[in-house]
Amino acid sequence: GDSVTQMEGPVTLSEEAFLTINCTYTATGYPSLFWYVQYPGEGLQLLLKATKADDKGSNKGFEATYRKETTSFHLEKGSVQVSDSAVYFCALPLQGAQKLVFGQGTRLTINP
Amino acid sequence: DTEVTQTPKHLVMGMTNKKSLKCEQHMGHRAMYWYKQKAKKPPELMFVYSYEKLSINESVPSRFSPECPNSSLLNLHLHALQPEDSALYLCASSQRGQASLYNEQFFGPGTRLTVL
């Protein structure tokens, strides 16, 4: 069945470092792909999305490109800030259903 | 108004209590969802309402009872819960009632539930 695999965390970086969080997926067809972020003590927020192959989603300095060839949707940011500390979830909608399939989440901590 | 609101923010209840969680959205969305999230885990889908009708129940125990009074409101009634039901309960909504590849979900801040 459809699934999402995320790199295991936690990830700890210094401020202004480059960030990559890997996400690969298994799916029938070409679903939309999402990155959600969950700040401490809060619900999930949609960070960015891509709806077809080669699309690049971007928001708040984060980017992710929908790569059909490698079935990947890696999240990147060129210069992280302390305020980016959160848990990041990669997700895709299950084909033919109203479900979101989530990766396990990656906890990111940015030190000043 | 582009947000999903949930009340209460925190709830502590005993195993014999009856309580309710509330969720509201005013974005005109036609699908609403309940999720349960345990610490350090992704959200797990519990229920989906589509056009105010229950369309998905992920084999949730009957001590959780959802209700959708109208297209903007979603409730989760709780009765005789167990300590292992302690979790963050998230509500979400999406624009389309039917399944769609573009059906992004908007989440509320959640209710932190503790069952003693």
PDB file of C-alpha atoms in Angstrom:
ATOM      1  CA  GLY A   1       0.000   0.000   0.000  1.00  0.00           C
ATOM      2  CA  ASP A   2       0.870   3.665  -0.155  1.00  0.00           C
ATOM      3  CA  SER A   3       3.443   4.751   2.410  1.00  0.00           C
ATOM      4  CA  VAL A   4       5.898   7.470   3.375  1.00  0.00           C
ATOM      5  CA  THR A   5       9.360   6.972   4.815  1.00  0.00           C
ATOM      6  CA  GLN A   6      11.103   9.843   6.562  1.00  0.00           C
ATOM      7  CA  MET A   7      14.612  10.102   7.854  1.00  0.00           C
ATOM      8  CA  GLU A   8      14.765   9.304  11.520  1.00  0.00           C
ATOM      9  CA  GLY A   9      15.542  12.080  13.918  1.00  0.00           C
ATOM     10  CA  PRO A  10      16.219  13.837  16.015  1.00  0.00           C
ATOM     11  CA  VAL A  11      18.204  16.310  13.978  1.00  0.00           C
ATOM     12  CA  THR A  12      20.211  19.016  15.759  1.00  0.00           C
ATOM     13  CA  LEU A  13      21.812  21.871  13.859  1.00  0.00           C
ATOM     14  CA  SER A  14      23.336  25.234  14.563  1.00  0.00           C
ATOM     15  CA  GLU A  15      21.643  28.432  13.442  1.00  0.00           C
ATOM     16  CA  GLU A  16      22.310  29.311   9.766  1.00  0.00           C
ATOM     17  CA  ALA A  17      23.167  25.700   8.881  1.00  0.00           C
ATOM     18  CA  PHE A  18      21.762  24.000   5.778  1.00  0.00           C
ATOM     19  CA  LEU A  19      18.886  21.610   6.392  1.00  0.00           C
ATOM     20  CA  THR A  20      17.780  18.521   4.508  1.00  0.00           C
ATOM     21  CA  ILE A  21      15.088  16.159   5.774  1.00  0.00           C
ATOM     22  CA  ASN A  22      14.649  13.158   3.507  1.00  0.00           C
ATOM     23  CA  CYS A  23      11.261  11.811   2.501  1.00  0.00           C
ATOM     24  CA  THR A  24      10.537   8.991   0.069  1.00  0.00           C
ATOM     25  CA  TYR A  25       7.176   7.584  -0.843  1.00  0.00           C
ATOM     26  CA  THR A  26       5.509   4.515  -2.311  1.00  0.00           C
ATOM     27  CA  ALA A  27       2.257   5.154  -4.134  1.00  0.00           C
ATOM     28  CA  THR A  28       0.114   4.047  -7.023  1.00  0.00           C
ATOM     29  CA  GLY A  29      -0.184   6.945  -9.420  1.00  0.00           C
ATOM     30  CA  TYR A  30       1.123  10.401  -8.653  1.00  0.00           C
ATOM     31  CA  PRO A  31      -0.466  11.814  -5.529  1.00  0.00           C
ATOM     32  CA  SER A  32       0.033  15.278  -4.111  1.00  0.00           C
ATOM     33  CA  LEU A  33       2.773  15.472  -1.501  1.00  0.00           C
ATOM     34  CA  PHE A  34       2.784  17.603   1.632  1.00  0.00           C
ATOM     35  CA  TRP A  35       5.111  18.747   4.362  1.00  0.00           C
ATOM     36  CA  TYR A  36       3.436  19.597   7.668  1.00  0.00           C
ATOM     37  CA  VAL A  37       5.162  21.244  10.635  1.00  0.00           C
ATOM     38  CA  GLN A  38       4.202  20.938  14.286  1.00  0.00           C
ATOM     39  CA  TYR A  39       5.650  23.529  16.649  1.00  0.00           C
ATOM     40  CA  PRO A  40       5.874  22.609  20.346  1.00  0.00           C
ATOM     41  CA  GLY A  41       2.456  22.415  21.974  1.00  0.00           C
ATOM     42  CA  GLU A  42       0.577  23.107  18.742  1.00  0.00           C
ATOM     43  CA  GLY A  43      -1.338  21.343  15.996  1.00  0.00           C
ATOM     44  CA  LEU A  44      -0.052  20.651  12.500  1.00  0.00           C
ATOM     45  CA  GLN A  45       0.369  23.406   9.920  1.00  0.00           C
ATOM     46  CA  LEU A  46       0.733  22.819   6.210  1.00  0.00           C
ATOM     47  CA  LEU A  47       4.225  24.047   5.361  1.00  0.00           C
ATOM     48  CA  LEU A  48       4.259  23.389   1.617  1.00  0.00           C
ATOM     49  CA  LYS A  49       2.869  21.102  -1.028  1.00  0.00           C
ATOM     50  CA  ALA A  50       3.419  19.872  -4.588  1.00  0.00           C
ATOM     51  CA  THR A  51       0.659  18.476  -6.742  1.00  0.00           C
ATOM     52  CA  LYS A  52       2.568  16.918  -9.657  1.00  0.00           C
ATOM     53  CA  ALA A  53       5.974  15.650 -10.706  1.00  0.00           C
ATOM     54  CA  ASP A  54       8.734  18.294 -10.887  1.00  0.00           C
ATOM     55  CA  ASP A  55       6.630  20.791  -8.936  1.00  0.00           C
ATOM     56  CA  LYS A  56       8.533  22.722  -6.301  1.00  0.00           C
ATOM     57  CA  GLY A  57       6.682  23.735  -3.158  1.00  0.00           C
ATOM     58  CA  SER A  58       8.092  26.589  -1.113  1.00  0.00           C
ATOM     59  CA  ASN A  59       7.200  28.565   1.998  1.00  0.00           C
ATOM     60  CA  LYS A  60       9.077  30.418   4.761  1.00  0.00           C
ATOM     61  CA  GLY A  61      12.421  29.672   3.089  1.00  0.00           C
ATOM     62  CA  PHE A  62      11.716  25.935   2.914  1.00  0.00           C
ATOM     63  CA  GLU A  63      11.596  24.107  -0.421  1.00  0.00           C
ATOM     64  CA  ALA A  64      10.782  20.598  -1.613  1.00  0.00           C
ATOM     65  CA  THR A  65      10.720  19.220  -5.165  1.00  0.00           C
ATOM     66  CA  TYR A  66       8.475  16.354  -6.239  1.00  0.00           C
ATOM     67  CA  ARG A  67      10.872  13.859  -7.874  1.00  0.00           C
ATOM     68  CA  LYS A  68       9.049  11.084  -9.677  1.00  0.00           C
ATOM     69  CA  GLU A  69      12.273   9.321 -10.731  1.00  0.00           C
ATOM     70  CA  THR A  70      13.501   8.883  -7.179  1.00  0.00           C
ATOM     71  CA  THR A  71      10.030   8.921  -5.521  1.00  0.00           C
ATOM     72  CA  SER A  72      11.279  11.601  -3.169  1.00  0.00           C
ATOM     73  CA  PHE A  73      10.139  14.909  -1.681  1.00  0.00           C
ATOM     74  CA  HIS A  74      13.075  16.063   0.440  1.00  0.00           C
ATOM     75  CA  LEU A  75      12.659  19.211   2.540  1.00  0.00           C
ATOM     76  CA  GLU A  76      15.464  21.794   2.379  1.00  0.00           C
ATOM     77  CA  LYS A  77      16.274  25.171   3.848  1.00  0.00           C
ATOM     78  CA  GLY A  78      19.414  27.124   3.200  1.00  0.00           C
ATOM     79  CA  SER A  79      19.799  28.814   6.574  1.00  0.00           C
ATOM     80  CA  VAL A  80      17.803  27.570   9.557  1.00  0.00           C
ATOM     81  CA  GLN A  81      16.746  29.670  12.529  1.00  0.00           C
ATOM     82  CA  VAL A  82      16.032  28.776  16.146  1.00  0.00           C
ATOM     83  CA  SER A  83      12.348  29.363  15.398  1.00  0.00           C
ATOM     84  CA  ASP A  84      12.403  26.451  12.922  1.00  0.00           C
ATOM     85  CA  SER A  85      12.701  24.009  15.816  1.00  0.00           C
ATOM     86  CA  ALA A  86       9.688  21.721  15.415  1.00  0.00           C
ATOM     87  CA  VAL A  87       8.597  18.287  14.227  1.00  0.00           C
ATOM     88  CA  TYR A  88       8.258  17.913  10.462  1.00  0.00           C
ATOM     89  CA  PHE A  89       5.933  15.363   8.822  1.00  0.00           C
ATOM     90  CA  CYS A  90       5.933  14.306   5.190  1.00  0.00           C
ATOM     91  CA  ALA A  91       2.495  13.121   4.013  1.00  0.00           C
ATOM     92  CA  LEU A  92       0.487  11.989   1.013  1.00  0.00           C
ATOM     93  CA  PRO A  93      -3.240  11.412   0.479  1.00  0.00           C
ATOM     94  CA  LEU A  94      -4.227   7.774   0.176  1.00  0.00           C
ATOM     95  CA  GLN A  95      -5.516   7.044  -3.313  1.00  0.00           C
ATOM     96  CA  GLY A  96      -9.279   6.895  -3.452  1.00  0.00           C
ATOM     97  CA  ALA A  97      -9.670   7.704   0.247  1.00  0.00           C
ATOM     98  CA  GLN A  98      -9.855  10.743   2.498  1.00  0.00           C
ATOM     99  CA  LYS A  99      -6.853   9.684   4.511  1.00  0.00           C
ATOM    100  CA  LEU A 100      -3.453  11.254   4.881  1.00  0.00           C
ATOM    101  CA  VAL A 101      -0.543   8.867   5.213  1.00  0.00           C
ATOM    102  CA  PHE A 102       2.137  10.429   7.411  1.00  0.00           C
ATOM    103  CA  GLY A 103       5.795   9.665   7.804  1.00  0.00           C
ATOM    104  CA  GLN A 104       7.043   9.075  11.325  1.00  0.00           C
ATOM    105  CA  GLY A 105       8.086  12.695  11.769  1.00  0.00           C
ATOM    106  CA  THR A 106      11.505  14.275  12.200  1.00  0.00           C
ATOM    107  CA  ARG A 107      12.210  16.359  15.278  1.00  0.00           C
ATOM    108  CA  LEU A 108      14.445  19.308  14.442  1.00  0.00           C
ATOM    109  CA  THR A 109      16.285  21.349  17.068  1.00  0.00           C
ATOM    110  CA  ILE A 110      18.213  24.466  16.105  1.00  0.00           C
ATOM    111  CA  ASN A 111      20.775  25.776  18.576  1.00  0.00           C
ATOM    112  CA  PRO A 112      21.769  29.458  18.641  1.00  0.00           C
TER     113      PRO A 112
ATOM    114  CA  ASP B   1     -11.417  33.135   8.588  1.00  0.00           C
ATOM    115  CA  THR B   2      -8.870  30.495   7.687  1.00  0.00           C
ATOM    116  CA  GLU B   3      -8.520  28.559  10.871  1.00  0.00           C
ATOM    117  CA  VAL B   4      -9.848  25.550  12.699  1.00  0.00           C
ATOM    118  CA  THR B   5     -10.582  26.153  16.382  1.00  0.00           C
ATOM    119  CA  GLN B   6     -10.782  23.534  19.105  1.00  0.00           C
ATOM    120  CA  THR B   7     -12.025  23.683  22.672  1.00  0.00           C
ATOM    121  CA  PRO B   8     -11.004  23.054  25.328  1.00  0.00           C
ATOM    122  CA  LYS B   9      -7.242  23.382  24.983  1.00  0.00           C
ATOM    123  CA  HIS B  10      -6.636  21.016  27.893  1.00  0.00           C
ATOM    124  CA  LEU B  11      -8.941  18.461  29.522  1.00  0.00           C
ATOM    125  CA  VAL B  12      -8.435  16.217  32.517  1.00  0.00           C
ATOM    126  CA  MET B  13     -11.080  13.588  33.166  1.00  0.00           C
ATOM    127  CA  GLY B  14     -11.659  10.505  35.232  1.00  0.00           C
ATOM    128  CA  MET B  15     -12.503   7.130  33.765  1.00  0.00           C
ATOM    129  CA  THR B  16     -16.164   7.479  34.726  1.00  0.00           C
ATOM    130  CA  ASN B  17     -16.652  10.988  33.357  1.00  0.00           C
ATOM    131  CA  LYS B  18     -18.453  12.071  30.205  1.00  0.00           C
ATOM    132  CA  LYS B  19     -16.940  14.978  28.321  1.00  0.00           C
ATOM    133  CA  SER B  20     -16.959  16.431  24.816  1.00  0.00           C
ATOM    134  CA  LEU B  21     -14.367  17.979  22.531  1.00  0.00           C
ATOM    135  CA  LYS B  22     -15.474  20.648  20.092  1.00  0.00           C
ATOM    136  CA  CYS B  23     -14.130  21.724  16.735  1.00  0.00           C
ATOM    137  CA  GLU B  24     -15.280  24.562  14.474  1.00  0.00           C
ATOM    138  CA  GLN B  25     -14.322  25.875  11.041  1.00  0.00           C
ATOM    139  CA  HIS B  26     -15.775  28.694   8.960  1.00  0.00           C
ATOM    140  CA  MET B  27     -13.945  28.051   5.702  1.00  0.00           C
ATOM    141  CA  GLY B  28     -16.893  26.340   4.031  1.00  0.00           C
ATOM    142  CA  HIS B  29     -15.069  23.014   4.105  1.00  0.00           C
ATOM    143  CA  ARG B  30     -17.209  19.927   3.574  1.00  0.00           C
ATOM    144  CA  ALA B  31     -15.009  17.307   5.209  1.00  0.00           C
ATOM    145  CA  MET B  32     -13.944  17.211   8.852  1.00  0.00           C
ATOM    146  CA  TYR B  33     -11.638  14.811  10.645  1.00  0.00           C
ATOM    147  CA  TRP B  34     -10.669  13.621  14.115  1.00  0.00           C
ATOM    148  CA  TYR B  35      -7.123  12.430  14.754  1.00  0.00           C
ATOM    149  CA  LYS B  36      -5.396  11.065  17.853  1.00  0.00           C
ATOM    150  CA  GLN B  37      -1.716  11.831  18.353  1.00  0.00           C
ATOM    151  CA  LYS B  38       0.448  10.154  20.959  1.00  0.00           C
ATOM    152  CA  ALA B  39       3.769  11.667  21.972  1.00  0.00           C
ATOM    153  CA  LYS B  40       6.499  11.475  19.335  1.00  0.00           C
ATOM    154  CA  LYS B  41       4.156   9.815  16.819  1.00  0.00           C
ATOM    155  CA  PRO B  42       2.304  11.030  13.729  1.00  0.00           C
ATOM    156  CA  PRO B  43      -1.431  11.660  13.968  1.00  0.00           C
ATOM    157  CA  GLU B  44      -3.671   8.604  13.591  1.00  0.00           C
ATOM    158  CA  LEU B  45      -6.973   9.051  11.809  1.00  0.00           C
ATOM    159  CA  MET B  46     -10.068   8.223  13.874  1.00  0.00           C
ATOM    160  CA  PHE B  47     -13.120   9.532  11.980  1.00  0.00           C
ATOM    161  CA  VAL B  48     -14.009  11.377   8.791  1.00  0.00           C
ATOM    162  CA  TYR B  49     -17.227  13.266   8.133  1.00  0.00           C
ATOM    163  CA  SER B  50     -18.055  14.127   4.552  1.00  0.00           C
ATOM    164  CA  TYR B  51     -21.018  16.420   3.870  1.00  0.00           C
ATOM    165  CA  GLU B  52     -22.032  15.924   7.520  1.00  0.00           C
ATOM    166  CA  LYS B  53     -22.199  12.152   7.205  1.00  0.00           C
ATOM    167  CA  LEU B  54     -19.770   9.742   8.820  1.00  0.00           C
ATOM    168  CA  SER B  55     -17.734   8.294   5.966  1.00  0.00           C
ATOM    169  CA  ILE B  56     -14.776   6.688   7.752  1.00  0.00           C
ATOM    170  CA  ASN B  57     -14.506   5.092  11.190  1.00  0.00           C
ATOM    171  CA  GLU B  58     -11.063   3.599  11.690  1.00  0.00           C
ATOM    172  CA  SER B  59     -12.333   0.886  14.061  1.00  0.00           C
ATOM    173  CA  VAL B  60     -12.363   3.313  16.957  1.00  0.00           C
ATOM    174  CA  PRO B  61     -13.711   1.975  20.301  1.00  0.00           C
ATOM    175  CA  SER B  62     -17.294   2.971  21.040  1.00  0.00           C
ATOM    176  CA  ARG B  63     -16.212   5.011  24.066  1.00  0.00           C
ATOM    177  CA  PHE B  64     -15.418   7.662  21.425  1.00  0.00           C
ATOM    178  CA  SER B  65     -18.566   8.959  19.720  1.00  0.00           C
ATOM    179  CA  PRO B  66     -18.335  11.583  16.969  1.00  0.00           C
ATOM    180  CA  GLU B  67     -21.091  13.979  16.003  1.00  0.00           C
ATOM    181  CA  CYS B  68     -21.389  16.519  13.204  1.00  0.00           C
ATOM    182  CA  PRO B  69     -24.328  18.853  14.025  1.00  0.00           C
ATOM    183  CA  ASN B  70     -23.744  21.008  10.929  1.00  0.00           C
ATOM    184  CA  SER B  71     -21.143  21.662   8.275  1.00  0.00           C
ATOM    185  CA  SER B  72     -19.087  23.935  10.553  1.00  0.00           C
ATOM    186  CA  LEU B  73     -19.070  21.933  13.770  1.00  0.00           C
ATOM    187  CA  LEU B  74     -17.617  18.617  14.836  1.00  0.00           C
ATOM    188  CA  ASN B  75     -17.830  17.096  18.294  1.00  0.00           C
ATOM    189  CA  LEU B  76     -16.162  14.118  19.900  1.00  0.00           C
ATOM    190  CA  HIS B  77     -18.062  12.697  22.876  1.00  0.00           C
ATOM    191  CA  LEU B  78     -15.976  10.816  25.405  1.00  0.00           C
ATOM    192  CA  HIS B  79     -17.261   8.269  27.902  1.00  0.00           C
ATOM    193  CA  ALA B  80     -15.553   5.692  30.111  1.00  0.00           C
ATOM    194  CA  LEU B  81     -12.112   6.383  28.714  1.00  0.00           C
ATOM    195  CA  GLN B  82      -8.962   4.578  29.743  1.00  0.00           C
ATOM    196  CA  PRO B  83      -5.632   6.113  30.786  1.00  0.00           C
ATOM    197  CA  GLU B  84      -4.113   4.933  27.486  1.00  0.00           C
ATOM    198  CA  ASP B  85      -6.547   7.255  25.691  1.00  0.00           C
ATOM    199  CA  SER B  86      -4.537  10.203  26.991  1.00  0.00           C
ATOM    200  CA  ALA B  87      -3.242  12.007  23.907  1.00  0.00           C
ATOM    201  CA  LEU B  88      -3.498  15.136  21.780  1.00  0.00           C
ATOM    202  CA  TYR B  89      -6.762  15.091  19.810  1.00  0.00           C
ATOM    203  CA  LEU B  90      -6.604  17.021  16.579  1.00  0.00           C
ATOM    204  CA  CYS B  91      -9.440  18.185  14.388  1.00  0.00           C
ATOM    205  CA  ALA B  92      -8.922  18.969  10.707  1.00  0.00           C
ATOM    206  CA  SER B  93     -11.007  20.079   7.757  1.00  0.00           C
ATOM    207  CA  SER B  94     -10.646  20.033   3.997  1.00  0.00           C
ATOM    208  CA  GLN B  95     -12.473  21.744   1.190  1.00  0.00           C
ATOM    209  CA  ARG B  96     -13.830  18.800  -0.698  1.00  0.00           C
ATOM    210  CA  GLY B  97     -16.145  16.224   0.750  1.00  0.00           C
ATOM    211  CA  GLN B  98     -15.136  13.566  -1.727  1.00  0.00           C
ATOM    212  CA  ALA B  99     -11.742  11.971  -1.985  1.00  0.00           C
ATOM    213  CA  SER B 100      -9.355  14.077  -3.982  1.00  0.00           C
ATOM    214  CA  LEU B 101      -5.688  14.032  -4.716  1.00  0.00           C
ATOM    215  CA  TYR B 102      -5.573  17.744  -3.874  1.00  0.00           C
ATOM    216  CA  ASN B 103      -7.444  17.515  -0.613  1.00  0.00           C
ATOM    217  CA  GLU B 104      -5.112  19.324   1.751  1.00  0.00           C
ATOM    218  CA  GLN B 105      -6.186  19.297   5.350  1.00  0.00           C
ATOM    219  CA  PHE B 106      -6.128  22.233   7.758  1.00  0.00           C
ATOM    220  CA  PHE B 107      -5.540  21.323  11.394  1.00  0.00           C
ATOM    221  CA  GLY B 108      -6.677  22.871  14.628  1.00  0.00           C
ATOM    222  CA  PRO B 109      -4.336  23.344  17.628  1.00  0.00           C
ATOM    223  CA  GLY B 110      -5.646  20.260  19.376  1.00  0.00           C
ATOM    224  CA  THR B 111      -7.034  19.316  22.784  1.00  0.00           C
ATOM    225  CA  ARG B 112      -4.540  17.797  25.205  1.00  0.00           C
ATOM    226  CA  LEU B 113      -6.528  15.061  27.016  1.00  0.00           C
ATOM    227  CA  THR B 114      -5.409  13.389  30.221  1.00  0.00           C
ATOM    228  CA  VAL B 115      -7.407  10.455  31.585  1.00  0.00           C
ATOM    229  CA  LEU B 116      -6.786   9.656  35.233  1.00  0.00           C
TER     230      LEU B 116
END
